[in-house]
mmCIF file of C-alpha atoms in Angstrom:
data_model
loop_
_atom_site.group_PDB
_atom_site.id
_atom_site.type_symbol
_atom_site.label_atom_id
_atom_site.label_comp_id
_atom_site.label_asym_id
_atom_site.label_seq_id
_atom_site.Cartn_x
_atom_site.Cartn_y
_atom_site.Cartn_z
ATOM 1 C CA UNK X 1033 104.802 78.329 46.183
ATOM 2 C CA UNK X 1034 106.769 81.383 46.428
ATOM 3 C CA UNK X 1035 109.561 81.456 48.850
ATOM 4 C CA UNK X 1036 109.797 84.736 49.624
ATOM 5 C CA UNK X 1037 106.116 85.512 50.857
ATOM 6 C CA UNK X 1038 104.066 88.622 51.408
ATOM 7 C CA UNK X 1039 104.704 88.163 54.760
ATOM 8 C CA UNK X 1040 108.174 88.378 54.979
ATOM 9 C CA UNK X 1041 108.061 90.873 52.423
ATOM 10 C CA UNK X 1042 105.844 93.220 54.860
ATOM 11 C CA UNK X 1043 108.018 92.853 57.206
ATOM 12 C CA UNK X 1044 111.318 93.733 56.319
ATOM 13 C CA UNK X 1045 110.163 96.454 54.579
ATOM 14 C CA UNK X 1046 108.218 98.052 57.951
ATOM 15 C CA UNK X 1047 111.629 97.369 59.548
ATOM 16 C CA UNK X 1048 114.279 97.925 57.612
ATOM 17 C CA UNK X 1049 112.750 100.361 54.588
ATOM 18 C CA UNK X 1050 114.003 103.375 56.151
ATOM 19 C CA UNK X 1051 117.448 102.421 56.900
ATOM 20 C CA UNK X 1052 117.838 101.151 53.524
ATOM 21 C CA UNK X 1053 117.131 104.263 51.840
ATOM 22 C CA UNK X 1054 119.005 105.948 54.191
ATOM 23 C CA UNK X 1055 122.265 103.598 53.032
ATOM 24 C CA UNK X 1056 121.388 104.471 49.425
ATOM 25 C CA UNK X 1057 121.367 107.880 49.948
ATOM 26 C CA UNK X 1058 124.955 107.990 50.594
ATOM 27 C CA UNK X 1059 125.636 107.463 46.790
ATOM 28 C CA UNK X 1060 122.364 108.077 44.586
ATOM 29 C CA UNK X 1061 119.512 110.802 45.049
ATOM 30 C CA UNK X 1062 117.126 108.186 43.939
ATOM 31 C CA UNK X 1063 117.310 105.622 47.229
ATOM 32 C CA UNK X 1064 113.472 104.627 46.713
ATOM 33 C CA UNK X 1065 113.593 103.278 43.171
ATOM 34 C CA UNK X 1066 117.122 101.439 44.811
ATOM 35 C CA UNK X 1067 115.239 100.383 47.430
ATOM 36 C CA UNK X 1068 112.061 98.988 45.579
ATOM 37 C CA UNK X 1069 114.455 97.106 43.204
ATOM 38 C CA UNK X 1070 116.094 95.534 45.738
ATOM 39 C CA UNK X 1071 112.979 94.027 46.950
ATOM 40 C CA UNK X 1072 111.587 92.909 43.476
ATOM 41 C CA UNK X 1073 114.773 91.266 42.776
ATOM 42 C CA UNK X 1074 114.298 89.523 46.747
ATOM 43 C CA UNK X 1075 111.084 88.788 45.689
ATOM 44 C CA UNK X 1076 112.239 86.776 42.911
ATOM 45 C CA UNK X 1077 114.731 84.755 44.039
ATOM 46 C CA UNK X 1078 113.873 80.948 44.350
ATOM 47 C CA UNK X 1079 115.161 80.479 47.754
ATOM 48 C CA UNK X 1080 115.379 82.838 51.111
ATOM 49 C CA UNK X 1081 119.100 83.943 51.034
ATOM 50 C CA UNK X 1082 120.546 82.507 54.207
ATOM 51 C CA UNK X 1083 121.201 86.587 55.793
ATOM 52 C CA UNK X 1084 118.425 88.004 54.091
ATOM 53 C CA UNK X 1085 119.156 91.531 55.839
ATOM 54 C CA UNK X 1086 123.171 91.289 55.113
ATOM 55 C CA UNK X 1087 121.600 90.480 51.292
ATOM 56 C CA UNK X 1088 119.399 93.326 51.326
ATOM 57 C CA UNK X 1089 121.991 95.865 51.751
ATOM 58 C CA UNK X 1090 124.434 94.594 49.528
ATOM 59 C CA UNK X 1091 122.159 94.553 46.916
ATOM 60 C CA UNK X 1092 120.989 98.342 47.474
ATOM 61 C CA UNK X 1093 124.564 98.946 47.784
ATOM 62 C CA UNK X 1094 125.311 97.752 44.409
ATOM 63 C CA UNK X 1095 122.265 99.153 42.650
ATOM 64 C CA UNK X 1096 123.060 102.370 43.997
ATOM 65 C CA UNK X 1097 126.695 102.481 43.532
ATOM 66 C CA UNK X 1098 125.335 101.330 39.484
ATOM 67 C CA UNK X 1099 122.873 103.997 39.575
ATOM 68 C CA UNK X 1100 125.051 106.883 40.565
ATOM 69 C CA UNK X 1101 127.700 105.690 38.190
ATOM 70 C CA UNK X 1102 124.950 105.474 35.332
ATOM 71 C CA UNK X 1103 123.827 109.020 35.512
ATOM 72 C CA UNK X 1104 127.435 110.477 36.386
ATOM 73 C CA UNK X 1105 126.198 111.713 39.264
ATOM 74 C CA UNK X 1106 128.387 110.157 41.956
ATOM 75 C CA UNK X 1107 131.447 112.572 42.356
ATOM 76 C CA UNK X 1108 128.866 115.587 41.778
ATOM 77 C CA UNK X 1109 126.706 114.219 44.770
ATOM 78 C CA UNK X 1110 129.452 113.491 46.925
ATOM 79 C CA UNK X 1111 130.545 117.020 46.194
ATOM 80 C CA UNK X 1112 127.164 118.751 46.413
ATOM 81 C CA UNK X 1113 125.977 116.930 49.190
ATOM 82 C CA UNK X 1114 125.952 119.783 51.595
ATOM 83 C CA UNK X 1115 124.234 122.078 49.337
ATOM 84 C CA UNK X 1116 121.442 120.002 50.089
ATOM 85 C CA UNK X 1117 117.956 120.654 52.414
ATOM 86 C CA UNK X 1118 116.329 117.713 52.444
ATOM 87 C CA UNK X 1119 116.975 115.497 55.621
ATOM 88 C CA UNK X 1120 117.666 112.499 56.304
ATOM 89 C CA UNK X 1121 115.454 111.642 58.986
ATOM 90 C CA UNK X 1122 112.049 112.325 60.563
ATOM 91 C CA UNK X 1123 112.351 115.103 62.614
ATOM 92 C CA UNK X 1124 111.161 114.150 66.199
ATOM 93 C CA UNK X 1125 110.069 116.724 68.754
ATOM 94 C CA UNK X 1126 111.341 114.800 71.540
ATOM 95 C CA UNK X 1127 115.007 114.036 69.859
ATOM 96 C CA UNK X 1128 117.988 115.927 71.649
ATOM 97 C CA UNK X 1129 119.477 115.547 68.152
ATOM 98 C CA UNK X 1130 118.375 117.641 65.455
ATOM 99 C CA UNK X 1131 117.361 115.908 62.752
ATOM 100 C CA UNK X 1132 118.771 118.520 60.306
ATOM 101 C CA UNK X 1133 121.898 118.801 61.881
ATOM 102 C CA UNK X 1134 122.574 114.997 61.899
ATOM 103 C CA UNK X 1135 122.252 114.921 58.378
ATOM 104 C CA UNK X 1136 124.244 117.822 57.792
ATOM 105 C CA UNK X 1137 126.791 116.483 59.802
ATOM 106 C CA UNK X 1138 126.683 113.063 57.660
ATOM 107 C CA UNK X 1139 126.850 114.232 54.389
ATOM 108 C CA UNK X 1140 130.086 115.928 55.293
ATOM 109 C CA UNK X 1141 131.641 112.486 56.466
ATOM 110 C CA UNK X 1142 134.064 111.204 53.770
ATOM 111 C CA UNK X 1143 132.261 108.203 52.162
ATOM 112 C CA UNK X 1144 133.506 104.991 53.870
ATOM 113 C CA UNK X 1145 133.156 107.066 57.519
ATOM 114 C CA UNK X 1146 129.271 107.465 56.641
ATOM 115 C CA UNK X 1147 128.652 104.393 55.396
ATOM 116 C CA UNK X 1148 130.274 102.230 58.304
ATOM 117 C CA UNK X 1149 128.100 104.636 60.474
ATOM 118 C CA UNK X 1150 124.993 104.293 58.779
ATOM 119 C CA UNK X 1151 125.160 100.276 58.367
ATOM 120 C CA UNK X 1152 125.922 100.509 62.161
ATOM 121 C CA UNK X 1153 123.928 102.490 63.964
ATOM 122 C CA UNK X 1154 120.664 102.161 61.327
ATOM 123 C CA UNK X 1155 121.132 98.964 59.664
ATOM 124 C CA UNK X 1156 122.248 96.892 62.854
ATOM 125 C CA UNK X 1157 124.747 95.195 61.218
ATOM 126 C CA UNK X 1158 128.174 93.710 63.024
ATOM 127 C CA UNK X 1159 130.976 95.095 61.849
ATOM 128 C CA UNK X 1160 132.241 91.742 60.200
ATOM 129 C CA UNK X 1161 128.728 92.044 58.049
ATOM 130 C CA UNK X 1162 129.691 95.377 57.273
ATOM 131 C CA UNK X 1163 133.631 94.934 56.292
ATOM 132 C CA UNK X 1164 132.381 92.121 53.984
ATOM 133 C CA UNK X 1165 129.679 94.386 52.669
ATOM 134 C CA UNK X 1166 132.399 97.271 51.707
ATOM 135 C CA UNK X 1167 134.981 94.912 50.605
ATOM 136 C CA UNK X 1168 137.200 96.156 53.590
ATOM 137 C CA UNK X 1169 139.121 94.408 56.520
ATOM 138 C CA UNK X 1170 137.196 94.499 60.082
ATOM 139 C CA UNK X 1171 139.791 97.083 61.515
ATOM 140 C CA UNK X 1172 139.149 99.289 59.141
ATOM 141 C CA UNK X 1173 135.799 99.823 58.969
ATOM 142 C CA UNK X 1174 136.517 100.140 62.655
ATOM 143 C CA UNK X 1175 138.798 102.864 62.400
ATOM 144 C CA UNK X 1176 136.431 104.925 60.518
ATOM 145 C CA UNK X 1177 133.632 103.971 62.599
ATOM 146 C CA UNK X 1178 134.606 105.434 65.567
ATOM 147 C CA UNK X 1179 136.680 108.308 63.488
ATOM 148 C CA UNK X 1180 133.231 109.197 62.144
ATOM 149 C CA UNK X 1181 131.280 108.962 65.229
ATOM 150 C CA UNK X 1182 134.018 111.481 66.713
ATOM 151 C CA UNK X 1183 133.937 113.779 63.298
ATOM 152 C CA UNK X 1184 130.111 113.539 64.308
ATOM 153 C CA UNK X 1185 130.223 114.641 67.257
ATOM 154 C CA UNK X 1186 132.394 117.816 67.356
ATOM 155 C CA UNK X 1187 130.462 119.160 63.869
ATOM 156 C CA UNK X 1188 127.213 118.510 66.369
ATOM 157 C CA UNK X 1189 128.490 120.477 68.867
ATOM 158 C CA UNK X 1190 127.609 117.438 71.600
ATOM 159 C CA UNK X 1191 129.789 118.278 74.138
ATOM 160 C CA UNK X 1192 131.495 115.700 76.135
ATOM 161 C CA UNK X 1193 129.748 113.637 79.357
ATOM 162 C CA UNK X 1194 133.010 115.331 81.313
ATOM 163 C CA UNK X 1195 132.706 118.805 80.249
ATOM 164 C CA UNK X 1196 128.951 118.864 80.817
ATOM 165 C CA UNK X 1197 129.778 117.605 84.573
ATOM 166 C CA UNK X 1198 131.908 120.351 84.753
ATOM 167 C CA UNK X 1199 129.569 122.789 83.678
ATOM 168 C CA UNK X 1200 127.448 121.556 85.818
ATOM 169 C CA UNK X 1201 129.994 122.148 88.590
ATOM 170 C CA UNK H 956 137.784 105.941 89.353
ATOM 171 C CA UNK H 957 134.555 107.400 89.285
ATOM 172 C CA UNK H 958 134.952 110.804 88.241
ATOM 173 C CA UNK H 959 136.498 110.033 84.874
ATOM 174 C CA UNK H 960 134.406 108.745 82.310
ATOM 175 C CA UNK H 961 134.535 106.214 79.858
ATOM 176 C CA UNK H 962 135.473 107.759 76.514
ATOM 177 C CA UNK H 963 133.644 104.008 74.825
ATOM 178 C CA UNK H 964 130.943 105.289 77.472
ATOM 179 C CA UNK H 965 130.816 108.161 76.047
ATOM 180 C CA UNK H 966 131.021 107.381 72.369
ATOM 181 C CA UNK H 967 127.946 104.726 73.112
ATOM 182 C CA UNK H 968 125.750 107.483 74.316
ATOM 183 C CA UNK H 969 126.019 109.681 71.519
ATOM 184 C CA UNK H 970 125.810 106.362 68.918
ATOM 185 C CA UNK H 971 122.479 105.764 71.072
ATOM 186 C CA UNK H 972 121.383 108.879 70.691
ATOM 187 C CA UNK H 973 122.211 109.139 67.263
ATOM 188 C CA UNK H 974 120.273 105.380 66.746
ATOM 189 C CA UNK H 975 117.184 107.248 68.139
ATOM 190 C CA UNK H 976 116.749 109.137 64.775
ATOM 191 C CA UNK H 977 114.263 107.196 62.447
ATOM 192 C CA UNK H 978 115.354 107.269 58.582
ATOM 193 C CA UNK H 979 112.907 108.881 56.239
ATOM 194 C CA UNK H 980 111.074 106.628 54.226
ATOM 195 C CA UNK H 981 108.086 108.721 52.972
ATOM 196 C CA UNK H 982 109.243 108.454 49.376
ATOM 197 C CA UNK H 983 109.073 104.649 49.144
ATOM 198 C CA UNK H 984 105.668 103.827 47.921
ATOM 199 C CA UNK H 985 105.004 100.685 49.831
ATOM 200 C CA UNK H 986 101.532 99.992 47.654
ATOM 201 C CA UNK H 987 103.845 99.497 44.460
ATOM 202 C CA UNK H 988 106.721 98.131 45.624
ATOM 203 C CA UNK H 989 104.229 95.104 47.367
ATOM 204 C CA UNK H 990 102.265 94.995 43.828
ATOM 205 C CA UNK H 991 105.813 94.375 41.445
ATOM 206 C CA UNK H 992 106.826 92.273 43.995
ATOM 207 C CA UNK H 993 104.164 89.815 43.731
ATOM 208 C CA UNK H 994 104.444 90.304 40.197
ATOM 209 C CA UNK H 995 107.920 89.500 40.212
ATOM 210 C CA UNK H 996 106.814 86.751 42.457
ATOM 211 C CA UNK H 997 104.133 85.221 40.439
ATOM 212 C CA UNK H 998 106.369 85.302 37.000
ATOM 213 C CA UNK H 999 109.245 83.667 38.943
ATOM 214 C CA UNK H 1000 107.389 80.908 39.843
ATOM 215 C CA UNK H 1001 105.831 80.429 36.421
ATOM 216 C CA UNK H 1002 108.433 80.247 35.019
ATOM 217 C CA UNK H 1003 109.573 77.448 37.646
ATOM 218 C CA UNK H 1004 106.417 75.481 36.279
ATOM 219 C CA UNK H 1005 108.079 74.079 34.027
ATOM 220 C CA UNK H 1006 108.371 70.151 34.508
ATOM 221 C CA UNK H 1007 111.004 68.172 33.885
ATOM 222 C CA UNK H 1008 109.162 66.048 31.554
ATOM 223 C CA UNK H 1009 108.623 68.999 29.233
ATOM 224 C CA UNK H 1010 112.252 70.127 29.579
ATOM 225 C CA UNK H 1011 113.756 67.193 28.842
ATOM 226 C CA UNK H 1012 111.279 66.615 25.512
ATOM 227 C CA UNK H 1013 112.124 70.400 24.414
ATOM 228 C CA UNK H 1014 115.553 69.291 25.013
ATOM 229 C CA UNK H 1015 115.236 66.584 22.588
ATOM 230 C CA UNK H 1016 113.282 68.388 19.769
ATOM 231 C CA UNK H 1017 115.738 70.761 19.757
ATOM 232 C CA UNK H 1018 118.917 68.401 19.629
ATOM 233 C CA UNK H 1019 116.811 66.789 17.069
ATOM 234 C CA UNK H 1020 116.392 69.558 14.660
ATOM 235 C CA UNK H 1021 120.369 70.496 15.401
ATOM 236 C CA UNK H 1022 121.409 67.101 14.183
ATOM 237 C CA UNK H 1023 118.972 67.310 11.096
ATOM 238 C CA UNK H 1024 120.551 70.816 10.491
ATOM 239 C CA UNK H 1025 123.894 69.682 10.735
ATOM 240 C CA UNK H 1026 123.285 66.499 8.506
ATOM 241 C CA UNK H 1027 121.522 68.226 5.948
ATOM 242 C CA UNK H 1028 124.395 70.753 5.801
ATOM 243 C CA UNK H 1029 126.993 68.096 5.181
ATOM 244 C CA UNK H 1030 124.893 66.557 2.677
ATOM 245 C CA UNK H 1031 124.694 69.411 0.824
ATOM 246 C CA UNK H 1032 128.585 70.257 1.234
ATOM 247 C CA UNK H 1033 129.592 66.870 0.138
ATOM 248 C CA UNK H 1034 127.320 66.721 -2.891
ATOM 249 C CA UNK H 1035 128.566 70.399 -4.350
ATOM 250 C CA UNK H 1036 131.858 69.033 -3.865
ATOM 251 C CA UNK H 1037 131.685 65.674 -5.918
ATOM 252 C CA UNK H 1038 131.429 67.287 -10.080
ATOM 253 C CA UNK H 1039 132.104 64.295 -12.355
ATOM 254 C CA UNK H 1040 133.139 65.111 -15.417
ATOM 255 C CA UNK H 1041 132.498 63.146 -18.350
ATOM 256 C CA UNK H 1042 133.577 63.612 -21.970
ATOM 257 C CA UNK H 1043 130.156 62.522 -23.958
ATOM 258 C CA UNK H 1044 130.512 61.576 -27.837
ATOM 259 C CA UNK H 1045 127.647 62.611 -29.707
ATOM 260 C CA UNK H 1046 127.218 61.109 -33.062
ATOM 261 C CA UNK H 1047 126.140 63.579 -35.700
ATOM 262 C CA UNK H 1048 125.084 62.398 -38.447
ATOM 263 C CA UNK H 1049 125.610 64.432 -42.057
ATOM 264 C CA UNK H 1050 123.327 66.711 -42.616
ATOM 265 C CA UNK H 1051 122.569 67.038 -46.489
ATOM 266 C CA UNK H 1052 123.199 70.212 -47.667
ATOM 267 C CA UNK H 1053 123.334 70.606 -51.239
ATOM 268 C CA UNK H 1054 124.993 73.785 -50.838
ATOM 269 C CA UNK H 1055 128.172 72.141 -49.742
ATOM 270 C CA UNK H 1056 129.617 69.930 -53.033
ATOM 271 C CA UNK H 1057 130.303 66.289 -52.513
ATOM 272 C CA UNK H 1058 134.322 66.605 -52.431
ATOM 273 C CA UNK H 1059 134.075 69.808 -49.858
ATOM 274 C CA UNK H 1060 132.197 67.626 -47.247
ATOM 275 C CA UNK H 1061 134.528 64.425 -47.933
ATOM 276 C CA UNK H 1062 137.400 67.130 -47.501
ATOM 277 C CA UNK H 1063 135.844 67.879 -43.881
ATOM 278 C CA UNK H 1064 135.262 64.829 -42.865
ATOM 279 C CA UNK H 1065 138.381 63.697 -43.426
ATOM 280 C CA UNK H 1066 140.972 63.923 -41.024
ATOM 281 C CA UNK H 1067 143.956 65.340 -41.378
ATOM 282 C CA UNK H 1068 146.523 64.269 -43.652
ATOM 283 C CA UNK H 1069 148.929 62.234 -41.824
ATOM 284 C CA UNK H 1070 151.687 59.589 -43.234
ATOM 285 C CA UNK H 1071 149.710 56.148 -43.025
ATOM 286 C CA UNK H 1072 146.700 57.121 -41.332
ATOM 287 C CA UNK H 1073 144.473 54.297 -41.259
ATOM 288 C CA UNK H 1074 147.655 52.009 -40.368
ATOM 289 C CA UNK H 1075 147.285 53.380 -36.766
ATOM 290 C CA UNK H 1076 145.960 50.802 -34.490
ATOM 291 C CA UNK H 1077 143.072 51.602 -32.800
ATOM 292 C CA UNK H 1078 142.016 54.147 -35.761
ATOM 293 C CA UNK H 1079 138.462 54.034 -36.218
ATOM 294 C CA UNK H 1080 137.894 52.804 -40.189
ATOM 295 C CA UNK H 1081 134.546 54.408 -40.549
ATOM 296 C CA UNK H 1082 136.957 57.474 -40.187
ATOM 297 C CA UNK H 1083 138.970 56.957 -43.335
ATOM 298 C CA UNK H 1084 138.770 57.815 -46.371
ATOM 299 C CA UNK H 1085 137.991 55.057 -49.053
ATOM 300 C CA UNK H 1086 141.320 56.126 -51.151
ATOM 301 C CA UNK H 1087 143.556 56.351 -48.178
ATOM 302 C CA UNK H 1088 142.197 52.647 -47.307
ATOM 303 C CA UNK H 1089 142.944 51.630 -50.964
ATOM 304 C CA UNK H 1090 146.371 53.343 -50.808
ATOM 305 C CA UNK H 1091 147.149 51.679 -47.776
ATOM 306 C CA UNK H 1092 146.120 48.178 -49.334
ATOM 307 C CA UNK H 1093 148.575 49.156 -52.272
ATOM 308 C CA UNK H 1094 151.493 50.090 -50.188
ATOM 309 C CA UNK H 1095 151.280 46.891 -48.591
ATOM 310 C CA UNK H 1096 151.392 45.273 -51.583
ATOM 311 C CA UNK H 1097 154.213 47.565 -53.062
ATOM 312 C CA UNK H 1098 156.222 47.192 -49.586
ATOM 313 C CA UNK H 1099 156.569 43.555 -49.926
ATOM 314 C CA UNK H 1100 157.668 44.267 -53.602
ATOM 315 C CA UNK H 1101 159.893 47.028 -52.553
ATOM 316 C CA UNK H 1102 161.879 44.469 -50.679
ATOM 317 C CA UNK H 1103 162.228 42.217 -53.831
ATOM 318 C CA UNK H 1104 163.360 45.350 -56.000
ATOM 319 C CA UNK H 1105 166.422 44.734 -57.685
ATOM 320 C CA UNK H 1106 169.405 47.042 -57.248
ATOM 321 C CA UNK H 1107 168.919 48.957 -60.719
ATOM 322 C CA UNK H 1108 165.125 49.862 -60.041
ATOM 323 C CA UNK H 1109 166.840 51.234 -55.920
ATOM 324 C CA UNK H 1110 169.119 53.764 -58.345
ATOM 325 C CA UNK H 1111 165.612 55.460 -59.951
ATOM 326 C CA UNK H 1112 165.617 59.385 -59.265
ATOM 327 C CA UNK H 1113 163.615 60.828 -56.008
ATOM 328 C CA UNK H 1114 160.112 61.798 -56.716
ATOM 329 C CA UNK H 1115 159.246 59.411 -59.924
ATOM 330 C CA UNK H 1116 157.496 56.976 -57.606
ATOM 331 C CA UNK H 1117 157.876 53.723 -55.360
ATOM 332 C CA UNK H 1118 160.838 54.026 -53.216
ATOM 333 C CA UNK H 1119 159.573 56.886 -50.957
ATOM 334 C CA UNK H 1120 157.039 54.204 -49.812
ATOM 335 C CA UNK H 1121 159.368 52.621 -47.672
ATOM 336 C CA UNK H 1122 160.375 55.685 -45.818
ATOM 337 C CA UNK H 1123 158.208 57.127 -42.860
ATOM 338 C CA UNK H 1124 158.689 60.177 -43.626
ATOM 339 C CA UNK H 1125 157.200 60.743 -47.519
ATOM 340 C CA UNK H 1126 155.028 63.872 -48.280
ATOM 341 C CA UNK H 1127 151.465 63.385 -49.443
ATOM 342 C CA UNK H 1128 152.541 64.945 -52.488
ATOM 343 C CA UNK H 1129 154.891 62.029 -53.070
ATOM 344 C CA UNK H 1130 152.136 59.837 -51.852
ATOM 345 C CA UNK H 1131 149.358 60.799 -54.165
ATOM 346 C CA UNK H 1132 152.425 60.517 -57.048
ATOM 347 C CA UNK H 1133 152.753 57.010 -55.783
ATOM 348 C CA UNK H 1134 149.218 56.472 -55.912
ATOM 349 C CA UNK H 1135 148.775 57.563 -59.296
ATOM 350 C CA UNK H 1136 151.328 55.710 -60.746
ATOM 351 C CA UNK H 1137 150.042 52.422 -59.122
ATOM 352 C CA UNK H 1138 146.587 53.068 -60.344
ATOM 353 C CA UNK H 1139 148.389 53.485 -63.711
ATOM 354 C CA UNK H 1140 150.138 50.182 -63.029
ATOM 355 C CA UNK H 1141 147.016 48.074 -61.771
ATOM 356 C CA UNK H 1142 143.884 49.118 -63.572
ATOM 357 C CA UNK H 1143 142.168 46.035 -62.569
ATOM 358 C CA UNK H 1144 142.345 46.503 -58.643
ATOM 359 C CA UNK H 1145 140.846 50.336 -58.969
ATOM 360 C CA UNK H 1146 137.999 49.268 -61.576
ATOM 361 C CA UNK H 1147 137.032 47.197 -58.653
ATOM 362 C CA UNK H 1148 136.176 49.765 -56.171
ATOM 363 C CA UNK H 1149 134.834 52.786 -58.042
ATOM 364 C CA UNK H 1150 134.575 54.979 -55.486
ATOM 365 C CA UNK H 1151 138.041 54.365 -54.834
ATOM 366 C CA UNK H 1152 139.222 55.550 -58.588
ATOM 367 C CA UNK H 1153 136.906 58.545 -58.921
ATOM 368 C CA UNK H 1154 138.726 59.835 -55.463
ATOM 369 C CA UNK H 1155 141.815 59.028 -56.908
ATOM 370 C CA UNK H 1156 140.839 60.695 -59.939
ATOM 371 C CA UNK H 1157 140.012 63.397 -57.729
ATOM 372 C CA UNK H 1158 143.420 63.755 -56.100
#
């Protein structure tokens, strides 16, 4: 018997789908042919790989990275990301964030800012997970963490919890 | 104090606010991706069906046919390697011809004209001819005479017979002179063998 059953199969991909075609986005334009051949491959391995989320991404990571590098597209996406209109996320009535302007503010995030952001805040993953996942030391992918958060922020226009009281004032 | 805030306080409320954006994942067709999953799935574990029984006996066959391979090849190596050569001696036997006369094909068979042929050792007899036999027989006989010669028969010129006998190194011309005169000396030994004379006769 098989593994890797339907089951499991479901359910990381109701719960983690999303944020792994948001993580492939940041290098291809293709994240759900990434995304469905990272779950064929999961599907055939002969054993559960012992952080089957941390595996996940690494593997869309790769296939991406491959994919973008295959059609020569990488430096032209990374370039031309902002000329793009499609968004990254569902737009939610209720959100204080727009949708639109999150992902506008994203895509102009140098590449390892975006990506320790995205593996963070979408992916859950620690920031160990994600330093081995980049290849990177843990204070590093701190440092641009936080840098991007802080890029985030100001190209948001989210103003600060002290200037709003202050405002308020 | 409690009118500053936290700028990590801070920074966590706009990463949870951020969090509370949902990913789009309307592209991904789930339908497909579950169906070449299973797929996937089902071909894995096929191909995991494969005992170890069956493994190990495919195994075998196929060292098998690699050691029958690698034999034959050797075999094959080794035998274009080994060429004996062998020198075969076919007897061919005289054709008659009447075209060719009698003395031209006793001229062909004969070998060539060398001092004392048929005294070699190991020469095959069949091989010479009857005279040379006959002259051979004669210089014998004339060598132990040549050694009794007495000292006035030694002074006789070069070339009028006898003494060139002795030498190795005579001439067939000085031979056949030889012969002649020794057939003119001892009728009665050449009458005997007529074959012999009519060669000498011949010569």
């Amino acid at each position: 018997m098989n593994p890797i059953g339907a089951e499991l199969l479901s359910g990381l991909l109701d719960e983690h789908s999303g944020s792994l075609m948001l993580y492939a986005r940041q290098w291809c334009d293709t994240p759900e042919d990434v995304v469905q051949e990272a779950f064929v491959l999961l599907a055939r391995q002969t054993s559960v790989p012992e952080n089957v989320v941390g595996w996940l991404y690494r593997v869309v990571r790769n296939a991406a990275i491959s994919a973008s590098r295959a059609a020569g597209r990488r430096a032209r996406y990374e370039t031309a990301a902002a000329q793009r209109h499609d968004t990254w996320f569902e737009p939610t009535a209720g959100d204080r964030l727009d949708a639109a302007a999150a992902t506008e503010a994203l895509r102009q995030l140098p590449i390892e800012q975006r990506e320790a952001i995205v593996a963070r805040l979408w992916a859950g993953l620690s920031f160990d997970e994600i330093a081995a996942l980049m290849g990177a030391s843990t204070s590093a992918v701190h440092r641009w963490y936080h840098a991007g958060l802080t890029a985030l922020r100001e190209r948001m226009g989210v103003p600060c919890l002290e200037k709003k009281t202050r405002n308020a004032n | 104090m409690p009118g500053e805030e936290d700028p990590k306080r801070e920074l966590t409320d706009f990463e949870a606010e951020l969090a509370s954006l949902r990913p789009r994942s309307d592209r991904l067709d789930r339908q497909r991706l579950m169906f070449l999953a299973g797929q996937a799935a089902a071909a894995t574990a096929s191909r995991r069906g494969l005992s170890p029984g069956r493994f190990t006996r495919r195994l075998a066959a196929l060292a098998a046919v690699a050691l029958v391979a690698v034999g034959l090849t050797r075999w094959l190596d080794r035998r274009q390697r080994e060429v004996v050569e062998r020198i075969v001696y076919v007897p061919v036997e005289q054709a008659a011809n009447p075209a060719i006369p009698d003395n031209a094909r006793q001229q062909a068979n004969t070998p060539p004209a060398t001092p004392f042929p048929s005294s070699r050792p190991g020469s095959a007899p069949a091989r010479v001819a009857p005279y040379l036999r006959e002259l051979d027989q004669l210089l014998a006989q004339e060598q132990g005479d040549c050694l009794t010669k007495s000292p006035q028969q030694e002074r006789r010129e070069p070339g009028s017979g006898g003494w060139e006998v002795a030498t190795p190194s005579l001439s067939r011309q000085s031979l056949d002179t030889l012969l002649d005169e020794l057939l003119r000396k001892k009728p009665h030994q050449t009458r005997s063998t007529p074959g012999a004379s009519h060669q000498g006769a011949e010569l």
